Each structure stands twice: as C-alpha cells, then as structure tokens.
mmCIF file of C-alpha atoms in Angstrom:
data_model
loop_
_atom_site.group_PDB
_atom_site.id
_atom_site.type_symbol
_atom_site.label_atom_id
_atom_site.label_comp_id
_atom_site.label_asym_id
_atom_site.label_seq_id
_atom_site.Cartn_x
_atom_site.Cartn_y
_atom_site.Cartn_z
ATOM 1 C CA MET A 1 16.118 15.560 -13.515
ATOM 2 C CA GLU A 2 12.635 14.359 -14.431
ATOM 3 C CA SER A 3 11.773 13.963 -18.094
ATOM 4 C CA VAL A 4 8.929 12.410 -20.062
ATOM 5 C CA LEU A 5 11.609 10.180 -21.580
ATOM 6 C CA ARG A 6 12.552 8.706 -18.192
ATOM 7 C CA ASN A 7 10.635 6.363 -15.925
ATOM 8 C CA PRO A 8 9.976 8.053 -12.527
ATOM 9 C CA LEU A 9 9.902 4.670 -10.754
ATOM 10 C CA ALA A 10 13.353 3.840 -12.107
ATOM 11 C CA GLU A 11 14.583 7.261 -11.059
ATOM 12 C CA ARG A 12 13.368 6.709 -7.496
ATOM 13 C CA LEU A 13 15.247 3.383 -7.370
ATOM 14 C CA GLU A 14 18.382 4.614 -9.105
ATOM 15 C CA GLY A 15 20.366 5.111 -5.906
ATOM 16 C CA ALA A 16 19.207 1.923 -4.192
ATOM 17 C CA ARG A 17 21.646 -0.963 -4.074
ATOM 18 C CA THR A 18 19.379 -3.611 -2.511
ATOM 19 C CA VAL A 19 15.645 -3.797 -3.257
ATOM 20 C CA LEU A 20 12.955 -5.986 -1.724
ATOM 21 C CA VAL A 21 10.122 -6.671 -4.199
ATOM 22 C CA ALA A 22 7.079 -8.091 -2.421
ATOM 23 C CA GLY A 23 3.623 -9.315 -3.382
ATOM 24 C CA ALA A 24 0.918 -7.448 -1.486
ATOM 25 C CA GLY A 25 -2.176 -9.594 -1.725
ATOM 26 C CA GLY A 26 -0.926 -13.116 -1.260
ATOM 27 C CA GLY A 27 -1.136 -16.035 -3.657
ATOM 28 C CA PHE A 28 0.616 -15.236 -6.927
ATOM 29 C CA ASP A 29 0.865 -11.461 -6.314
ATOM 30 C CA VAL A 30 4.657 -11.668 -6.152
ATOM 31 C CA TYR A 31 4.575 -12.489 -9.871
ATOM 32 C CA ALA A 32 3.150 -9.005 -10.472
ATOM 33 C CA GLY A 33 6.461 -7.612 -9.218
ATOM 34 C CA LEU A 34 8.623 -10.021 -11.203
ATOM 35 C CA PRO A 35 9.258 -7.820 -14.283
ATOM 36 C CA ILE A 36 10.470 -5.002 -12.030
ATOM 37 C CA ALA A 37 12.607 -7.371 -9.961
ATOM 38 C CA LEU A 38 14.256 -8.817 -13.087
ATOM 39 C CA ALA A 39 14.871 -5.347 -14.540
ATOM 40 C CA LEU A 40 16.507 -4.205 -11.309
ATOM 41 C CA ALA A 41 18.699 -7.317 -11.254
ATOM 42 C CA ARG A 42 19.773 -6.641 -14.858
ATOM 43 C CA ALA A 43 20.690 -3.103 -13.753
ATOM 44 C CA GLY A 44 23.129 -4.584 -11.240
ATOM 45 C CA LYS A 45 21.064 -4.218 -8.093
ATOM 46 C CA ARG A 46 20.711 -6.892 -5.460
ATOM 47 C CA VAL A 47 17.079 -8.007 -5.447
ATOM 48 C CA HIS A 48 15.123 -10.095 -2.946
ATOM 49 C CA LEU A 49 11.591 -11.428 -3.364
ATOM 50 C CA ALA A 50 8.884 -11.756 -0.723
ATOM 51 C CA ASN A 51 5.192 -12.549 -0.682
ATOM 52 C CA LEU A 52 2.321 -12.591 1.761
ATOM 53 C CA SER A 53 1.566 -16.292 1.696
ATOM 54 C CA PHE A 54 -1.624 -18.350 1.633
ATOM 55 C CA SER A 55 0.422 -21.540 2.003
ATOM 56 C CA ALA A 56 1.054 -23.705 5.063
ATOM 57 C CA LEU A 57 4.652 -22.847 5.946
ATOM 58 C CA ASP A 58 5.336 -25.240 8.815
ATOM 59 C CA GLY A 59 7.812 -27.274 6.765
ATOM 60 C CA ALA A 60 9.878 -24.269 5.672
ATOM 61 C CA PRO A 61 12.883 -22.933 7.600
ATOM 62 C CA HIS A 62 12.388 -19.638 9.429
ATOM 63 C CA PRO A 63 15.937 -18.291 9.846
ATOM 64 C CA LEU A 64 14.859 -14.645 10.104
ATOM 65 C CA GLY A 65 11.924 -14.981 12.483
ATOM 66 C CA PRO A 66 8.658 -16.800 13.223
ATOM 67 C CA ASP A 67 6.643 -14.962 10.568
ATOM 68 C CA ILE A 68 9.206 -15.205 7.733
ATOM 69 C CA ALA A 69 9.700 -18.529 5.957
ATOM 70 C CA GLU A 70 12.529 -19.067 3.491
ATOM 71 C CA VAL A 71 11.081 -20.990 0.575
ATOM 72 C CA GLY A 72 13.252 -22.747 -1.977
ATOM 73 C CA PRO A 73 12.700 -25.286 -4.771
ATOM 74 C CA ASP A 74 12.606 -28.241 -2.375
ATOM 75 C CA THR A 75 10.639 -26.743 0.507
ATOM 76 C CA PRO A 76 7.966 -29.238 1.626
ATOM 77 C CA GLY A 77 4.379 -28.146 1.259
ATOM 78 C CA HIS A 78 1.139 -28.671 -0.606
ATOM 79 C CA PRO A 79 1.894 -30.438 -3.916
ATOM 80 C CA GLY A 80 -0.746 -28.598 -5.930
ATOM 81 C CA TYR A 81 -0.596 -25.037 -4.609
ATOM 82 C CA PHE A 82 2.530 -23.349 -3.267
ATOM 83 C CA PRO A 83 3.178 -20.162 -5.310
ATOM 84 C CA GLU A 84 6.400 -19.249 -3.505
ATOM 85 C CA ARG A 85 7.932 -22.690 -4.160
ATOM 86 C CA THR A 86 6.709 -22.618 -7.762
ATOM 87 C CA LEU A 87 8.458 -19.281 -8.269
ATOM 88 C CA ALA A 88 11.621 -20.569 -6.550
ATOM 89 C CA ARG A 89 11.705 -23.509 -8.978
ATOM 90 C CA TRP A 90 11.333 -21.172 -11.943
ATOM 91 C CA LEU A 91 14.126 -18.963 -10.607
ATOM 92 C CA GLU A 92 16.379 -22.001 -10.178
ATOM 93 C CA GLY A 93 15.693 -23.036 -13.767
ATOM 94 C CA ARG A 94 16.790 -19.565 -14.863
ATOM 95 C CA GLY A 95 20.003 -19.679 -12.851
ATOM 96 C CA LEU A 96 18.729 -16.994 -10.452
ATOM 97 C CA PRO A 97 18.825 -17.102 -6.630
ATOM 98 C CA PRO A 98 15.949 -19.524 -5.885
ATOM 99 C CA VAL A 99 14.659 -18.019 -2.649
ATOM 100 C CA VAL A 100 11.304 -16.382 -1.911
ATOM 101 C CA HIS A 101 10.615 -15.025 1.578
ATOM 102 C CA ALA A 102 7.082 -16.122 2.432
ATOM 103 C CA LEU A 103 5.398 -13.942 5.037
ATOM 104 C CA HIS A 104 2.775 -15.481 7.280
ATOM 105 C CA ARG A 105 -0.735 -14.107 6.818
ATOM 106 C CA THR A 106 -1.024 -12.427 10.185
ATOM 107 C CA GLY A 107 -1.954 -9.099 11.765
ATOM 108 C CA GLY A 108 -0.669 -5.657 10.890
ATOM 109 C CA ARG A 109 1.769 -5.338 13.784
ATOM 110 C CA PRO A 110 3.592 -8.687 13.386
ATOM 111 C CA LEU A 111 3.626 -8.243 9.609
ATOM 112 C CA ARG A 112 5.222 -4.813 10.044
ATOM 113 C CA ASP A 113 7.844 -6.377 12.319
ATOM 114 C CA ALA A 114 8.494 -9.065 9.689
ATOM 115 C CA TYR A 115 9.070 -6.403 7.031
ATOM 116 C CA ARG A 116 11.344 -4.476 9.381
ATOM 117 C CA THR A 117 13.363 -7.640 9.942
ATOM 118 C CA LEU A 118 13.652 -8.255 6.206
ATOM 119 C CA VAL A 119 14.722 -4.670 5.537
ATOM 120 C CA GLU A 120 17.348 -4.793 8.286
ATOM 121 C CA ARG A 121 18.713 -8.297 7.689
ATOM 122 C CA LEU A 122 18.773 -8.013 3.897
ATOM 123 C CA GLY A 123 20.122 -4.476 3.963
ATOM 124 C CA ALA A 124 17.313 -3.259 1.713
ATOM 125 C CA ASP A 125 17.452 0.390 0.679
ATOM 126 C CA ALA A 126 14.029 0.148 -0.953
ATOM 127 C CA VAL A 127 10.815 -1.861 -0.892
ATOM 128 C CA VAL A 128 8.511 -2.215 -3.902
ATOM 129 C CA LEU A 129 5.066 -3.525 -2.957
ATOM 130 C CA ALA A 130 3.353 -5.112 -5.970
ATOM 131 C CA ASP A 131 -0.384 -5.645 -6.333
ATOM 132 C CA GLY A 132 -1.823 -7.876 -9.020
ATOM 133 C CA GLY A 133 -4.881 -5.736 -9.740
ATOM 134 C CA THR A 134 -5.735 -2.276 -8.457
ATOM 135 C CA ASP A 135 -7.600 -2.663 -5.164
ATOM 136 C CA LEU A 136 -4.480 -1.555 -3.265
ATOM 137 C CA LEU A 137 -5.567 1.984 -4.253
ATOM 138 C CA MET A 138 -9.026 1.743 -2.683
ATOM 139 C CA ARG A 139 -8.942 4.195 0.253
ATOM 140 C CA GLY A 140 -11.969 2.766 2.033
ATOM 141 C CA ASP A 141 -14.982 4.869 1.066
ATOM 142 C CA GLU A 142 -15.599 3.264 -2.329
ATOM 143 C CA ALA A 143 -18.687 1.173 -3.010
ATOM 144 C CA GLY A 144 -16.438 -1.835 -3.690
ATOM 145 C CA LEU A 145 -13.070 -2.459 -2.026
ATOM 146 C CA GLY A 146 -12.162 -5.686 -3.802
ATOM 147 C CA THR A 147 -10.299 -8.020 -1.434
ATOM 148 C CA PRO A 148 -8.674 -5.477 0.900
ATOM 149 C CA GLU A 149 -7.524 -7.523 3.902
ATOM 150 C CA GLU A 150 -4.168 -8.791 2.626
ATOM 151 C CA ASP A 151 -3.418 -5.686 0.576
ATOM 152 C CA MET A 152 -4.052 -3.267 3.438
ATOM 153 C CA ALA A 153 -2.115 -5.395 5.938
ATOM 154 C CA SER A 154 0.843 -5.355 3.542
ATOM 155 C CA LEU A 155 0.502 -1.620 2.894
ATOM 156 C CA ALA A 156 0.412 -0.860 6.625
ATOM 157 C CA ALA A 157 3.449 -3.090 7.166
ATOM 158 C CA VAL A 158 5.511 -1.492 4.396
ATOM 159 C CA HIS A 159 4.458 1.992 5.561
ATOM 160 C CA GLY A 160 6.044 1.253 8.936
ATOM 161 C CA CYS A 161 8.974 -0.934 7.844
ATOM 162 C CA GLY A 162 11.705 1.714 8.068
ATOM 163 C CA ALA A 163 13.032 1.461 4.501
ATOM 164 C CA GLY A 164 14.297 4.688 2.982
ATOM 165 C CA ILE A 165 12.378 4.202 -0.269
ATOM 166 C CA LYS A 166 8.887 2.662 -0.227
ATOM 167 C CA LEU A 167 7.028 2.299 -3.498
ATOM 168 C CA ALA A 168 3.815 0.589 -4.577
ATOM 169 C CA VAL A 169 2.840 -0.644 -8.023
ATOM 170 C CA CYS A 170 -0.426 -1.978 -9.455
ATOM 171 C CA LEU A 171 -0.397 -4.239 -12.505
ATOM 172 C CA GLY A 172 -3.639 -5.474 -14.023
ATOM 173 C CA PHE A 173 -6.008 -2.540 -14.562
ATOM 174 C CA GLY A 174 -9.573 -3.799 -14.904
ATOM 175 C CA ILE A 175 -9.079 -7.228 -13.378
ATOM 176 C CA ASP A 176 -10.615 -6.327 -10.006
ATOM 177 C CA ALA A 177 -13.940 -5.460 -11.630
ATOM 178 C CA TYR A 178 -14.695 -9.117 -10.919
ATOM 179 C CA HIS A 179 -14.458 -8.227 -7.199
ATOM 180 C CA GLY A 180 -16.592 -5.104 -7.458
ATOM 181 C CA VAL A 181 -13.870 -2.479 -7.864
ATOM 182 C CA SER A 182 -14.848 0.629 -9.815
ATOM 183 C CA HIS A 183 -11.908 1.534 -12.009
ATOM 184 C CA ALA A 184 -13.274 5.029 -12.443
ATOM 185 C CA LEU A 185 -12.717 5.412 -8.688
ATOM 186 C CA PHE A 186 -9.227 3.917 -9.054
ATOM 187 C CA LEU A 187 -8.460 6.659 -11.573
ATOM 188 C CA GLU A 188 -9.997 9.273 -9.271
ATOM 189 C CA ASN A 189 -7.748 8.075 -6.441
ATOM 190 C CA THR A 190 -4.751 8.127 -8.779
ATOM 191 C CA ALA A 191 -5.573 11.719 -9.737
ATOM 192 C CA ALA A 192 -5.680 12.701 -6.052
ATOM 193 C CA LEU A 193 -2.256 11.131 -5.578
ATOM 194 C CA GLN A 194 -1.031 13.009 -8.624
ATOM 195 C CA ARG A 195 -2.049 16.275 -6.948
ATOM 196 C CA ASP A 196 -0.285 15.204 -3.743
ATOM 197 C CA GLY A 197 2.907 14.217 -5.580
ATOM 198 C CA GLY A 198 2.463 10.529 -4.808
ATOM 199 C CA TYR A 199 1.779 9.229 -8.322
ATOM 200 C CA LEU A 200 4.904 8.226 -10.251
ATOM 201 C CA GLY A 201 3.302 7.564 -13.629
ATOM 202 C CA ALA A 202 2.612 4.475 -15.695
ATOM 203 C CA PHE A 203 4.545 2.218 -18.044
ATOM 204 C CA SER A 204 3.779 -1.041 -19.806
ATOM 205 C CA VAL A 205 5.373 -4.477 -19.798
ATOM 206 C CA SER A 206 6.553 -5.215 -23.325
ATOM 207 C CA PRO A 207 6.733 -8.818 -24.549
ATOM 208 C CA SER A 208 9.868 -7.900 -26.512
ATOM 209 C CA SER A 209 11.737 -6.854 -23.364
ATOM 210 C CA PRO A 210 13.805 -9.479 -21.509
ATOM 211 C CA GLU A 211 11.689 -8.898 -18.402
ATOM 212 C CA GLY A 212 8.404 -9.172 -20.279
ATOM 213 C CA ALA A 213 9.463 -12.383 -22.002
ATOM 214 C CA ALA A 214 10.655 -13.829 -18.702
ATOM 215 C CA TYR A 215 7.375 -12.890 -17.010
ATOM 216 C CA LEU A 216 5.404 -14.704 -19.700
ATOM 217 C CA ASP A 217 7.610 -17.757 -19.206
ATOM 218 C CA ALA A 218 7.201 -17.614 -15.418
ATOM 219 C CA VAL A 219 3.395 -17.393 -15.671
ATOM 220 C CA GLU A 220 3.275 -20.282 -18.143
ATOM 221 C CA HIS A 221 5.466 -22.321 -15.794
ATOM 222 C CA ALA A 222 3.192 -21.491 -12.842
ATOM 223 C CA GLN A 223 0.052 -22.426 -14.761
ATOM 224 C CA ALA A 224 1.568 -25.790 -15.678
ATOM 225 C CA ALA A 225 2.659 -26.382 -12.069
ATOM 226 C CA THR A 226 -0.742 -25.375 -10.635
ATOM 227 C CA PRO A 227 -3.304 -26.674 -13.146
ATOM 228 C CA ASP A 228 -6.170 -26.815 -10.637
ATOM 229 C CA ARG A 229 -5.635 -23.283 -9.265
ATOM 230 C CA PRO A 230 -3.838 -21.174 -11.879
ATOM 231 C CA SER A 231 -3.652 -17.462 -11.233
ATOM 232 C CA ILE A 232 -6.506 -15.686 -13.008
ATOM 233 C CA VAL A 233 -4.896 -12.303 -12.347
ATOM 234 C CA ASN A 234 -1.510 -13.172 -13.834
ATOM 235 C CA GLY A 235 -3.153 -15.188 -16.595
ATOM 236 C CA CYS A 236 -5.045 -12.065 -17.675
ATOM 237 C CA ILE A 237 -1.953 -9.865 -17.380
ATOM 238 C CA ALA A 238 0.145 -12.336 -19.400
ATOM 239 C CA ALA A 239 -2.560 -12.507 -22.079
ATOM 240 C CA ALA A 240 -2.540 -8.697 -22.275
ATOM 241 C CA VAL A 241 1.274 -8.624 -22.493
ATOM 242 C CA ARG A 242 1.076 -11.096 -25.409
ATOM 243 C CA GLY A 243 -1.409 -8.816 -27.174
ATOM 244 C CA ASP A 244 -4.525 -10.924 -26.703
ATOM 245 C CA PHE A 245 -7.835 -9.119 -26.480
ATOM 246 C CA GLY A 246 -11.349 -9.745 -25.213
ATOM 247 C CA ASP A 247 -12.763 -12.902 -23.674
ATOM 248 C CA VAL A 248 -9.514 -14.886 -23.546
ATOM 249 C CA ARG A 249 -9.797 -18.385 -22.072
ATOM 250 C CA PHE A 250 -6.834 -19.943 -20.287
ATOM 251 C CA THR A 251 -8.498 -21.767 -17.355
ATOM 252 C CA GLU A 252 -11.818 -23.336 -16.442
ATOM 253 C CA ARG A 253 -11.845 -21.125 -13.352
ATOM 254 C CA THR A 254 -13.175 -18.248 -15.464
ATOM 255 C CA SER A 255 -16.056 -20.217 -16.980
ATOM 256 C CA GLY A 256 -19.440 -18.597 -16.403
ATOM 257 C CA GLY A 257 -18.083 -15.068 -16.814
ATOM 258 C CA GLU A 258 -16.748 -12.894 -19.598
ATOM 259 C CA LEU A 259 -13.223 -11.515 -19.473
ATOM 260 C CA PHE A 260 -12.125 -8.271 -21.085
ATOM 261 C CA VAL A 261 -8.398 -8.708 -21.591
ATOM 262 C CA ASN A 262 -6.922 -5.511 -23.047
ATOM 263 C CA PRO A 263 -3.628 -3.581 -23.256
ATOM 264 C CA LEU A 264 -4.318 -1.604 -20.042
ATOM 265 C CA MET A 265 -3.879 -4.822 -18.062
ATOM 266 C CA SER A 266 -0.176 -4.812 -18.988
ATOM 267 C CA VAL A 267 0.397 -1.309 -17.584
ATOM 268 C CA TYR A 268 2.129 -0.620 -14.267
ATOM 269 C CA PHE A 269 0.773 2.278 -12.203
ATOM 270 C CA ALA A 270 3.461 3.398 -9.760
ATOM 271 C CA PHE A 271 3.095 5.311 -6.483
ATOM 272 C CA GLU A 272 4.902 6.420 -3.356
ATOM 273 C CA ALA A 273 3.698 3.787 -0.870
ATOM 274 C CA ASP A 274 3.584 6.275 2.006
ATOM 275 C CA ALA A 275 1.313 8.572 -0.018
ATOM 276 C CA VAL A 276 -1.065 5.675 -0.700
ATOM 277 C CA ALA A 277 -0.980 4.736 2.997
ATOM 278 C CA ARG A 278 -1.762 8.279 4.158
ATOM 279 C CA ARG A 279 -4.906 8.364 2.041
ATOM 280 C CA CYS A 280 -6.289 5.091 3.395
ATOM 281 C CA LEU A 281 -9.127 5.861 5.813
ATOM 282 C CA TYR A 282 -8.671 2.821 8.032
ATOM 283 C CA LEU A 283 -4.994 1.887 7.861
ATOM 284 C CA ASP A 284 -4.529 2.732 11.550
ATOM 285 C CA ARG A 285 -7.094 0.046 12.423
ATOM 286 C CA ILE A 286 -5.196 -2.492 10.308
ATOM 287 C CA ALA A 287 -1.790 -1.520 11.694
ATOM 288 C CA ALA A 288 -2.919 -2.196 15.271
ATOM 289 C CA THR A 289 -4.087 -5.772 14.645
ATOM 290 C CA GLU A 290 -2.296 -8.872 15.933
ATOM 291 C CA SER A 291 -3.908 -11.605 13.807
ATOM 292 C CA PHE A 292 -5.419 -11.953 10.371
ATOM 293 C CA ARG A 293 -8.817 -12.504 11.943
ATOM 294 C CA GLU A 294 -8.429 -9.097 13.580
ATOM 295 C CA VAL A 295 -7.551 -7.634 10.167
ATOM 296 C CA GLN A 296 -10.827 -9.000 8.804
ATOM 297 C CA ALA A 297 -12.705 -7.598 11.789
ATOM 298 C CA ALA A 298 -11.026 -4.194 11.338
ATOM 299 C CA VAL A 299 -12.172 -4.004 7.726
ATOM 300 C CA GLN A 300 -15.727 -4.868 8.727
ATOM 301 C CA ALA A 301 -15.689 -2.341 11.589
ATOM 302 C CA HIS A 302 -14.562 0.370 9.195
ATOM 303 C CA LEU A 303 -17.266 -0.482 6.671
ATOM 304 C CA PHE A 304 -19.894 -0.453 9.432
ATOM 305 C CA SER A 305 -18.746 3.020 10.534
ATOM 306 C CA LEU A 306 -19.111 4.618 7.090
ATOM 307 C CA GLU A 307 -22.055 6.949 6.630
ATOM 308 C CA ALA A 308 -21.837 6.887 2.834
ATOM 309 C CA HIS A 309 -19.877 5.384 -0.026
ATOM 310 C CA ARG A 310 -18.567 6.889 -3.206
ATOM 311 C CA PRO A 311 -20.780 5.140 -5.742
ATOM 312 C CA ALA A 312 -19.279 3.039 -8.495
ATOM 313 C CA ARG A 313 -19.628 4.455 -11.970
ATOM 314 C CA PRO A 314 -18.648 3.232 -15.419
ATOM 315 C CA LEU A 315 -15.775 4.643 -17.391
ATOM 316 C CA PRO A 316 -17.234 7.021 -19.998
ATOM 317 C CA HIS A 317 -15.158 5.678 -22.890
#
C-alpha cells in the first residue's frame, strides 16, 4: 500500500530479484544510478550495471553479443578516459562484482536488441535507466533539448527491451541548464506524468547513508582516475550531496562559467520509463535507426518538422 512514508520507486522494485541499472546518456551516467544499485544490493537483490559507452571497446570481450562489451578492472582501453573500467576498478576495491556491461553507441534497433539480450541472459526482472541531469524528460517540443541523442536511444531501447519493470530516474536537477534545458519545462513535463500516473516521486541522496557515502567515494575515485576529463555532472551532484552550495569549483573544465550547486541536484526524480517513452514526440524515429549517425539525423529531422517550440522560461522562485 502506498504511503508518504514509503518510497514509490522502492515499492515498484520490491518484488524484483535481479535488477539492471544502466546509464542513459553515456560517459559517467552510470554513476548516477550507483546509489540505487548499491541500495538494491544491500536489500539482497542481484544487481548488474550497464552504460551506453563513449569508449573504444575493441579490446573488451563481447560474450553476450557484438554490441555488449564486458568491462572489468583490467580491460584494455584508453588510459585517460574509460568510465566503465574506472567504475569496475572502484567496485573491485569495494569487494563488489567488478563488471560493467558497456553498450556500443549505436542505433535504436541494435541498442534495443542489446538490452533485450541483457535482460534475457542476466534474468533481469527490472531495468532502471539513470540519467545524470534531466534532459531525459524533454519530450521534443521544448526550446532546448539538452543532449538528447544518447538519452533517447537508451529510452527507446529500454521501452522495447521486454523487462517486466522499466523505470527511469533523473539525478542532477539544474545541471542541464548549461545545455539549454529549461527546468521549468522539466517540472511541467513531470506534472503531466503525475497526471498520467507515470511519476513515482522524488527522494534525495543523503551523505550519511551507506549508498550516499559510497557514491561520494566513487566520484572522488573517478575524478582522480580521470583528471583531464572529470565528470562535471557527477562532480556537481557529489558537491550537492556533501552540502556545498553556489559556484563550487572542482575542475578547470567549468572555468568561464558560474555553477549553481544546490540541494536539488542531490534529488532523484523517478518515473515509469514506459510513461516517459509514450510522451516523447519522436521516439519512433529513434527506435527505427540502425546507427548512431541515424539517431543524430532523426533528432534533426524531428526538430526541422516542428512548427513551434514551448519557450523556455525561468523558475519564478
């Protein structure tokens, strides 16, 4: 029974025995799902990690298929940027299974097939798609979509993957303003999903929780392992989890701009993934693509076909 004292996301996952937690947007997005993955593991569930990858994966084994690499602590690859291997090394240091399934950045159809393979071969009852930021919720008629290609390809793939439970979470409210996302429109989209029954509420990552503390450690480890390309998204989220505020500096990559780190960046917004997918105006275009270049072309074709955009507007608070 639902209650304001219970987390609706946890309730949806209560009956699942095996959960796949996957990063939606590539790069370090899988870290945005790490607190949930660790909490599920502590609850006795079998948890697997996956991520849409920006890395060259030729040196990794592909036991489950051509578009799914199995990345571990010793997988060969770029020495300065390999988020999946960095996470695998952190997991190994924690005594956790050090495997991250890296998905090739490809078209909607092969990515859907890769997710179906993972769900079937891993025996996953549920998939949790994690977005570092909030542009996963942009339906396609907003003035700014952020960086939609990877997110929408992942959303289309999870929508068609065949898992019994498909959820989506966004962590990092406000971060995508740097990419032109209007967070007033994010809230408007969330309200529409609330009316449709697809919004599962929000909850924050606490630094005093085991999962919050572990997330902070994982982000610090990743920043040390990737000093030239640390994750701005997870750096901001980690700063918010610690309780930092305002123009927090943790990398030279943010020089020339002003950050607004605040407690809302440490809040998860949770959704039924299928409900998010149904509201996307161009997901069918993405789902039909065969390559990532076609995904990019599908986004541009959709934007060209729009007669009008919902204009960005500031939050009135």
